[in-house]
Coordinates of N, CA and C in Angstrom, one line a residue:
Chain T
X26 N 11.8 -55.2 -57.9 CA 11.7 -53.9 -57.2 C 11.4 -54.1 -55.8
X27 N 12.4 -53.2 -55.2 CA 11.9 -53.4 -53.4 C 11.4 -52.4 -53.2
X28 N 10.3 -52.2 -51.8 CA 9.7 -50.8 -51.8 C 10.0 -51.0 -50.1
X29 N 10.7 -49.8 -50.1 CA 11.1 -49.3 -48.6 C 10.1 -48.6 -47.9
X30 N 9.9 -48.5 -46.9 CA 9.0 -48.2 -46.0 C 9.7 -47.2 -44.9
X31 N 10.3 -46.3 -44.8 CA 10.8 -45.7 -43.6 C 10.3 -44.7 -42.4
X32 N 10.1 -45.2 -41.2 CA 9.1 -43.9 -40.1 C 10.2 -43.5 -39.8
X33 N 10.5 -42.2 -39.7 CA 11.1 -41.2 -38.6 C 10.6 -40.7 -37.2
X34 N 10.9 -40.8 -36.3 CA 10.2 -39.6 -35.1 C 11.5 -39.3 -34.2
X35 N 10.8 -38.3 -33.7 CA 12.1 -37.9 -33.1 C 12.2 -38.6 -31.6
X36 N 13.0 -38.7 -31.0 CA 13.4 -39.7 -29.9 C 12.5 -39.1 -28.5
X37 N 12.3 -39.8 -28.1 CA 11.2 -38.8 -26.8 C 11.5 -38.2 -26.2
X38 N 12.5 -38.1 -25.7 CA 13.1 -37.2 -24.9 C 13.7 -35.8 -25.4
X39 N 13.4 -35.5 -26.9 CA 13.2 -34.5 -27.4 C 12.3 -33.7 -28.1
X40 N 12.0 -32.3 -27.6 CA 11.3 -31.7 -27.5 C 10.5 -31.6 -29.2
X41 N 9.3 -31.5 -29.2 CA 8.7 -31.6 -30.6 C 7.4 -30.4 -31.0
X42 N 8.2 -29.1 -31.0 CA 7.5 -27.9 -31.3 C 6.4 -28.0 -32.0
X43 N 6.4 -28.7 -33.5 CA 5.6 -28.5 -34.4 C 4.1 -29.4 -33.8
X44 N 4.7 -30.7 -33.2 CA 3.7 -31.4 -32.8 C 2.8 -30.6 -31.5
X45 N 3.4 -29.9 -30.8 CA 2.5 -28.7 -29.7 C 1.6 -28.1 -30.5
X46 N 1.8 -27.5 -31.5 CA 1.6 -26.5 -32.3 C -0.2 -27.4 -33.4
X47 N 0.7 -28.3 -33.4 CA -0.9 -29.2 -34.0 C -1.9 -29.5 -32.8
X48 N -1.2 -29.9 -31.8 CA -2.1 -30.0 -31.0 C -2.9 -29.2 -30.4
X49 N -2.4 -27.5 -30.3 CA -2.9 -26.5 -30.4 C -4.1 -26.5 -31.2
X50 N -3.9 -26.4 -32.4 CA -4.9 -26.0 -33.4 C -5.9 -27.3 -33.4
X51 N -5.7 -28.5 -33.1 CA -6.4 -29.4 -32.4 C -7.5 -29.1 -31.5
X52 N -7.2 -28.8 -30.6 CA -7.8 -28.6 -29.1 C -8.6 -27.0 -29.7
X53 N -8.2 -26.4 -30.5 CA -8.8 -25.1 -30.8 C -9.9 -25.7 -31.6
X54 N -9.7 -26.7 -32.9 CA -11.0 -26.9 -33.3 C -12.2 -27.4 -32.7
X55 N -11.7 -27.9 -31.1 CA -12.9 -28.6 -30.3 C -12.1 -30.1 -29.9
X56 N -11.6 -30.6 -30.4 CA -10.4 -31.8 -30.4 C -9.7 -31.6 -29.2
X57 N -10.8 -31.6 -27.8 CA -10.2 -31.6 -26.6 C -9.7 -32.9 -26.0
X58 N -10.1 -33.8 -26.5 CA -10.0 -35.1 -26.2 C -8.0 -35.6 -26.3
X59 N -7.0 -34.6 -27.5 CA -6.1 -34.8 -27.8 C -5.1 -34.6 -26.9
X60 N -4.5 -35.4 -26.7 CA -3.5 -35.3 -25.5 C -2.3 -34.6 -26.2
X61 N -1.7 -35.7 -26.8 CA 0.0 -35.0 -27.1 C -0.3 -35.6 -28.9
X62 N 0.4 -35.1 -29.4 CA 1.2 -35.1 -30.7 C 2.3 -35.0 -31.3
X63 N 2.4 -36.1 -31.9 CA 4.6 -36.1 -32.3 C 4.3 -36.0 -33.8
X64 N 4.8 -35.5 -34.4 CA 5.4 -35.5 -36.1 C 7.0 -36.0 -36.0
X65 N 6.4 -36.9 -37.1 CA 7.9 -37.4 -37.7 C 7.7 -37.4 -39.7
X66 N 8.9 -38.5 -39.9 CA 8.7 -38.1 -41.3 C 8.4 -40.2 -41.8
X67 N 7.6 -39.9 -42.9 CA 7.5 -41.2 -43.7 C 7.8 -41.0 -45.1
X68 N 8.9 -41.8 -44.8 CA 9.4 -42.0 -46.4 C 9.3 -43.4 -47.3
X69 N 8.7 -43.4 -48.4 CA 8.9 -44.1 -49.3 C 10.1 -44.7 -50.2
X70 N 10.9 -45.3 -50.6 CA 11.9 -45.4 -51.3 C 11.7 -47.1 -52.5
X71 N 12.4 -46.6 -53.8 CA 11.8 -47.7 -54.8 C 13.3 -47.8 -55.1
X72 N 13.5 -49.4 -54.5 CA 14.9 -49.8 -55.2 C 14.8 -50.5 -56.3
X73 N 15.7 -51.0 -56.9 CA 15.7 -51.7 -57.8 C 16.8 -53.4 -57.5
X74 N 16.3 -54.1 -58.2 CA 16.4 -55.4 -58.1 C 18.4 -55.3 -57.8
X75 N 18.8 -54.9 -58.8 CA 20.5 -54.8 -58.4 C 20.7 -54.9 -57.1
X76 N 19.6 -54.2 -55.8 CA 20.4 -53.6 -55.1 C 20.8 -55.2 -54.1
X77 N 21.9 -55.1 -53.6 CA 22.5 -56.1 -52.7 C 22.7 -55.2 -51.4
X78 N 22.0 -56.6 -50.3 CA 22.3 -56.4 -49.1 C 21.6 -55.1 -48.4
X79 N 20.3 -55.2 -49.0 CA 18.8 -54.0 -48.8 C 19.0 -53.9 -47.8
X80 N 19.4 -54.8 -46.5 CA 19.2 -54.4 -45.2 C 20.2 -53.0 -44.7
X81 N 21.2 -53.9 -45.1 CA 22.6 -52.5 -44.8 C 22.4 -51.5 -45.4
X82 N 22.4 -51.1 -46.4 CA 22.0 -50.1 -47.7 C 21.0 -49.4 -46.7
X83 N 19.5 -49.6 -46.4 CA 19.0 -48.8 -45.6 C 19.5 -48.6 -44.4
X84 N 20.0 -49.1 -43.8 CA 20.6 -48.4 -42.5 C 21.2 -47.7 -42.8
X85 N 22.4 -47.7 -44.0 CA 23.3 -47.2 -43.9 C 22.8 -45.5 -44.1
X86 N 21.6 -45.2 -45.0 CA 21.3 -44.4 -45.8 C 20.5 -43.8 -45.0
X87 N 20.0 -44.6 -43.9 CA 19.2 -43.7 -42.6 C 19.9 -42.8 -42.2
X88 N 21.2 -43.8 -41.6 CA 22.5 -43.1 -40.4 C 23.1 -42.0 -41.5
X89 N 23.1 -41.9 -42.6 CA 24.2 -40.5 -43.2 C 23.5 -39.9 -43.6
X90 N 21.9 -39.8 -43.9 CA 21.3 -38.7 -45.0 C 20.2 -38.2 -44.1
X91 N 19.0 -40.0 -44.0 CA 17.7 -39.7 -43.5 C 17.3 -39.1 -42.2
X92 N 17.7 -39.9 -41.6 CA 17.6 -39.5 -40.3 C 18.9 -38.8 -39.1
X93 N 18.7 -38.0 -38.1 CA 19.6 -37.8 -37.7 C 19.5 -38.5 -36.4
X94 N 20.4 -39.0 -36.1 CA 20.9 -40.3 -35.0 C 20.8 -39.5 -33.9
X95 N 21.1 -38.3 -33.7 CA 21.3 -38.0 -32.2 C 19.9 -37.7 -31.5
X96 N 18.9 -37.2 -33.2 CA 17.6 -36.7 -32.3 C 16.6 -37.6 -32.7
X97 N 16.7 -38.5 -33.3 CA 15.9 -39.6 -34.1 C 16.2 -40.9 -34.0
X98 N 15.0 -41.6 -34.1 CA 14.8 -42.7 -34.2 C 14.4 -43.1 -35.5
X99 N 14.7 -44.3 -36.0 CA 14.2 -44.6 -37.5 C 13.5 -46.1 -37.4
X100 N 12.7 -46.4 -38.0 CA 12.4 -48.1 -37.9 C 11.9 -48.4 -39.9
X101 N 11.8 -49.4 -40.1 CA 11.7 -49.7 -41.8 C 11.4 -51.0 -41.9
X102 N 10.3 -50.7 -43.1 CA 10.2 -52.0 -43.4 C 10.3 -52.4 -45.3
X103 N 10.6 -53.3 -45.2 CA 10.9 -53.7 -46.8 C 10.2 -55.1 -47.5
X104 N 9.5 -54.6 -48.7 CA 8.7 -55.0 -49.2 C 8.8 -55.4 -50.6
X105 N 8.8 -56.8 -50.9 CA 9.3 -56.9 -52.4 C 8.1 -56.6 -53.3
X106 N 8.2 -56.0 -54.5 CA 7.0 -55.8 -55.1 C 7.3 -56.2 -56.5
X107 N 6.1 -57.2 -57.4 CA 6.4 -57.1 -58.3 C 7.2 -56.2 -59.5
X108 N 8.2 -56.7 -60.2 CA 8.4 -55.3 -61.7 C 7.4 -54.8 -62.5
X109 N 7.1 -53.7 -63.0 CA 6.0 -53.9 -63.4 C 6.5 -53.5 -65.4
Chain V
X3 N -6.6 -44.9 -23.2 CA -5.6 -43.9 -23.9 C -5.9 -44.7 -25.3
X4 N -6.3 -43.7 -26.1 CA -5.8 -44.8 -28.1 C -4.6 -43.7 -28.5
X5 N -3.5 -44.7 -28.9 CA -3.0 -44.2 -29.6 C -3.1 -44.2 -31.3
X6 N -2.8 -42.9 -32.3 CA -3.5 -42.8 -33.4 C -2.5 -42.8 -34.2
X7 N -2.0 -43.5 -35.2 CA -0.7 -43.4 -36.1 C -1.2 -42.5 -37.8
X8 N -0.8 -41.9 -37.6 CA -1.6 -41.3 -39.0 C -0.4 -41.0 -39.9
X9 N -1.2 -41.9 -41.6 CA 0.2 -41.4 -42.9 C -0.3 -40.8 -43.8
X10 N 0.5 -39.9 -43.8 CA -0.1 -38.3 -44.9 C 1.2 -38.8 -46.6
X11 N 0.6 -39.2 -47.3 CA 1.1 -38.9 -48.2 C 0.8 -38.1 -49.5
X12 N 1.5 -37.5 -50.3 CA 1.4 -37.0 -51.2 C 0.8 -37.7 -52.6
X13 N -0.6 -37.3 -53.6 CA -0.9 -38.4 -54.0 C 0.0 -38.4 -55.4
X14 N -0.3 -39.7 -56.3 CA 0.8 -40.0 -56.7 C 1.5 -39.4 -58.3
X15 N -0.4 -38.7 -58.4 CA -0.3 -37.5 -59.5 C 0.5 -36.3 -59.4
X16 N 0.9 -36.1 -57.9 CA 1.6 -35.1 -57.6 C 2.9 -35.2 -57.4
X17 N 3.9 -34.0 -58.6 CA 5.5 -33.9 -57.8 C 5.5 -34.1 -56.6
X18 N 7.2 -34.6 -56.2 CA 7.3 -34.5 -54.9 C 8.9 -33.7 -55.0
X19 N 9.3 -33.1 -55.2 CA 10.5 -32.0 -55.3 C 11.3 -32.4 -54.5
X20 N 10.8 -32.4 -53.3 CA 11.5 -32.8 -51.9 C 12.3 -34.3 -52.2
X21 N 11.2 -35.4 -52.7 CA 11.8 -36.5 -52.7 C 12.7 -36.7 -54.0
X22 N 12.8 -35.8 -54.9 CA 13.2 -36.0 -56.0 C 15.0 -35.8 -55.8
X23 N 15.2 -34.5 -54.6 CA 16.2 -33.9 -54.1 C 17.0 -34.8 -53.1
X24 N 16.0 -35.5 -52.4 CA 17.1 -36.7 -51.3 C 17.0 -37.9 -52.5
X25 N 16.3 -38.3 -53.3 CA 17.0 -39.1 -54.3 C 18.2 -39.3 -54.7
X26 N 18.4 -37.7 -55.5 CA 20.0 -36.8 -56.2 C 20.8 -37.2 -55.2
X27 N 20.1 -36.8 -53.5 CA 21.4 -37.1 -52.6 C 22.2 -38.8 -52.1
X28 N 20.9 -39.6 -52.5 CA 21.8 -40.9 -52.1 C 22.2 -41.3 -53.3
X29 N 21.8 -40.6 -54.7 CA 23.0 -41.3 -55.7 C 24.8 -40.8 -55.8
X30 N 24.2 -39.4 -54.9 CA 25.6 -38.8 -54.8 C 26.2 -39.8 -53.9
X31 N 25.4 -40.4 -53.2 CA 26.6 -41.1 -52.0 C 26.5 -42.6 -52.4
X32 N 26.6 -42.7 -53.6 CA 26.7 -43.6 -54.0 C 25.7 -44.7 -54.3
X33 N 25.0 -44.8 -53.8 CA 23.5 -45.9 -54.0 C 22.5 -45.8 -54.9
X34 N 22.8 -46.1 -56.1 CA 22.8 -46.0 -57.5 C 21.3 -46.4 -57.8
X35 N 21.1 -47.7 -56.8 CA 19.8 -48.3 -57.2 C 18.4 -47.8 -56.8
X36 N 18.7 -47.1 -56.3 CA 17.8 -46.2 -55.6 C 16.8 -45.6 -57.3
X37 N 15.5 -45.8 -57.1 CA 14.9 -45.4 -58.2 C 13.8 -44.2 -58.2
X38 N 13.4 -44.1 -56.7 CA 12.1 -43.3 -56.6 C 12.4 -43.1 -55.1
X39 N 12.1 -41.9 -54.6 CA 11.5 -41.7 -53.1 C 10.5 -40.5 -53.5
X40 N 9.7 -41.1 -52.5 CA 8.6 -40.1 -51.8 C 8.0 -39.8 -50.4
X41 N 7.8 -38.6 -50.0 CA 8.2 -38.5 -48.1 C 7.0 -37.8 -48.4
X42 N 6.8 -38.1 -46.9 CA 5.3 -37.8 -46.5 C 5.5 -37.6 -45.3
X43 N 4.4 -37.7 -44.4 CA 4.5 -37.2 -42.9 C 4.0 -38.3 -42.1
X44 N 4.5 -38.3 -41.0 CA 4.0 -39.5 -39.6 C 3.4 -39.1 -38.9
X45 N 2.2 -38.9 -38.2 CA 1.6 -38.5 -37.3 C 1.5 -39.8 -36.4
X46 N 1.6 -39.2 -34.4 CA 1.3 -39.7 -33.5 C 0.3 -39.0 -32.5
X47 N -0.6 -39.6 -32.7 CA -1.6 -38.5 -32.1 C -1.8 -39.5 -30.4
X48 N -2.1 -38.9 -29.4 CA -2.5 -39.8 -28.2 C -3.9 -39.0 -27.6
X49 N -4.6 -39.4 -27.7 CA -6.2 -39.3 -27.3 C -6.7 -40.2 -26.0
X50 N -7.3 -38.9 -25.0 CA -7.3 -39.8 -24.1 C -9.2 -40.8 -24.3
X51 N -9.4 -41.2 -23.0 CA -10.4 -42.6 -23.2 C -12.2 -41.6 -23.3
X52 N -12.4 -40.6 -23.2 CA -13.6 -39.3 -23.3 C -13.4 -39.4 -24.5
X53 N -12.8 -39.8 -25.4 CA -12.9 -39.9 -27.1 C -14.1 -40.4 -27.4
X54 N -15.0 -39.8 -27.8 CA -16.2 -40.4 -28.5 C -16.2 -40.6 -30.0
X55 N -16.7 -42.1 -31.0 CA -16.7 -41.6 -31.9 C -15.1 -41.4 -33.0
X56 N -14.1 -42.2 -32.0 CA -13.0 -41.8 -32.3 C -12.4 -41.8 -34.5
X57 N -13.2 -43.0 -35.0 CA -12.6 -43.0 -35.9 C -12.9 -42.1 -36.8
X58 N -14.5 -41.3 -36.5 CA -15.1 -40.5 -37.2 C -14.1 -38.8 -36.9
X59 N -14.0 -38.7 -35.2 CA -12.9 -38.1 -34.9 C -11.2 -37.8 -35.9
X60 N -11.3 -38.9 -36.4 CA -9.4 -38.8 -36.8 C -9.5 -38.3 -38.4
X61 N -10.9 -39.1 -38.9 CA -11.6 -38.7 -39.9 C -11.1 -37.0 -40.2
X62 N -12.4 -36.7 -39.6 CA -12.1 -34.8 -39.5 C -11.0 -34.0 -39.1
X63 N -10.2 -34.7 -38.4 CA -8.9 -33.7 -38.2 C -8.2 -33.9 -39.2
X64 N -8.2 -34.6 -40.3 CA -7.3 -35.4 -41.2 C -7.5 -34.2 -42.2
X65 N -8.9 -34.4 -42.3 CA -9.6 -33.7 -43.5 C -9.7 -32.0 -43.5
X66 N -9.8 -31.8 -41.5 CA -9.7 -30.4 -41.6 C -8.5 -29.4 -41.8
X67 N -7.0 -30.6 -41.2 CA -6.1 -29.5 -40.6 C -4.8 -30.4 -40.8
X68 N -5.3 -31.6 -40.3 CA -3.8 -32.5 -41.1 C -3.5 -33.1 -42.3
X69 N -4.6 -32.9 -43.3 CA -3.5 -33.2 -44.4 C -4.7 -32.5 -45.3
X70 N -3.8 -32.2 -46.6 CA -4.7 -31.3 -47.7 C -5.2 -32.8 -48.9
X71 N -6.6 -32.5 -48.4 CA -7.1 -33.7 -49.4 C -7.2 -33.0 -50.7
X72 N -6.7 -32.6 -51.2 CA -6.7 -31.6 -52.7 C -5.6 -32.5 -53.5
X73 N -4.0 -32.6 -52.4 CA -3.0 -33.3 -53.3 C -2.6 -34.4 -52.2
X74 N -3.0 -34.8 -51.2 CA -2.5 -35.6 -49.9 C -3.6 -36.5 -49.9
X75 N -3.1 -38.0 -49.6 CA -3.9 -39.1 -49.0 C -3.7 -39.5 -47.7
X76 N -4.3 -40.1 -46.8 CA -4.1 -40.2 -45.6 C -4.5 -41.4 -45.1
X77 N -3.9 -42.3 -44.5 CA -4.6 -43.6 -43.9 C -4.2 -43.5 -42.4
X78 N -4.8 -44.1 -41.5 CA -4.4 -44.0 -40.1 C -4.8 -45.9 -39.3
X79 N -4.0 -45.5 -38.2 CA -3.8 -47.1 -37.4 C -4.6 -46.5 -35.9
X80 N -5.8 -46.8 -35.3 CA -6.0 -46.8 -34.3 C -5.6 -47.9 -33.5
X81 N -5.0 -47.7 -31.9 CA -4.2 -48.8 -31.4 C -4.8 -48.1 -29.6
X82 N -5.2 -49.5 -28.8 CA -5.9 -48.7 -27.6 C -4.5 -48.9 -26.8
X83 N -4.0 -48.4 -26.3 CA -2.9 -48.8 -25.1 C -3.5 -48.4 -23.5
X84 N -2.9 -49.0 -22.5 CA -3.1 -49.0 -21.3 C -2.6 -48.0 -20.8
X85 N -3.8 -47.2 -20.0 CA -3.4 -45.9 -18.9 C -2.3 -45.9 -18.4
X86 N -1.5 -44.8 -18.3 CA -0.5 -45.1 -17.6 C -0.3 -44.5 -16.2

């Protein structure tokens, strides 16, 4: 079993509402100290031993489903883990 | 400046609907081996150097407002980076 690891965020130079929005409510609970805040997404994924050529397979699966390329950035890491 | 990496996941007693749904979608697209996903959230927090206290800090925002310790676990990366 492989265990995928995937960060999303959105690329910097675009705008990240939700993350204002935390930082708001941040700085409102007293969390003045908070400068900026980005949300992205972390995904988990559990392959199985079949799978061939884990590297491509996750790219590929970033670039068509997970992430979207124009406003994101994706980075991953992969982790063999015993079967259990 | 510290920068604060924070991972919100869903714990593991808990559905994840969401990941059950982009599962369905990469078997549709073919990638069969795919066995499990589960998505959670990425936080980037940037705190400037007036942070007192910081880890006790990331502590309570975690607990107050970023993630629901009811069904969510959270681990975080403190990382100091240079003023810019």
């Amino acid at each position: 079993m492989y265990k995928v690891k995937v960060y999303i965020t959105l690329r910097e130079s675009v705008l990240d509402p939700q993350g204002t929005a935390v930082k708001g409510s941040l700085q409102t609970l007293g969390y003045s100290s908070v400068e900026d805040v980005r949300i992205g997404k972390y995904l988990e994924l559990t392959l199985n031993e079949r799978t061939e050529n884990i590297d491509q397979a996750v790219q590929e699966m970033c670039d068509k489903l997970l992430a979207n390329p124009v406003i994101e950035d994706y980075r991953y890491e992969i982790e063999e883990s015993v079967a259990q």
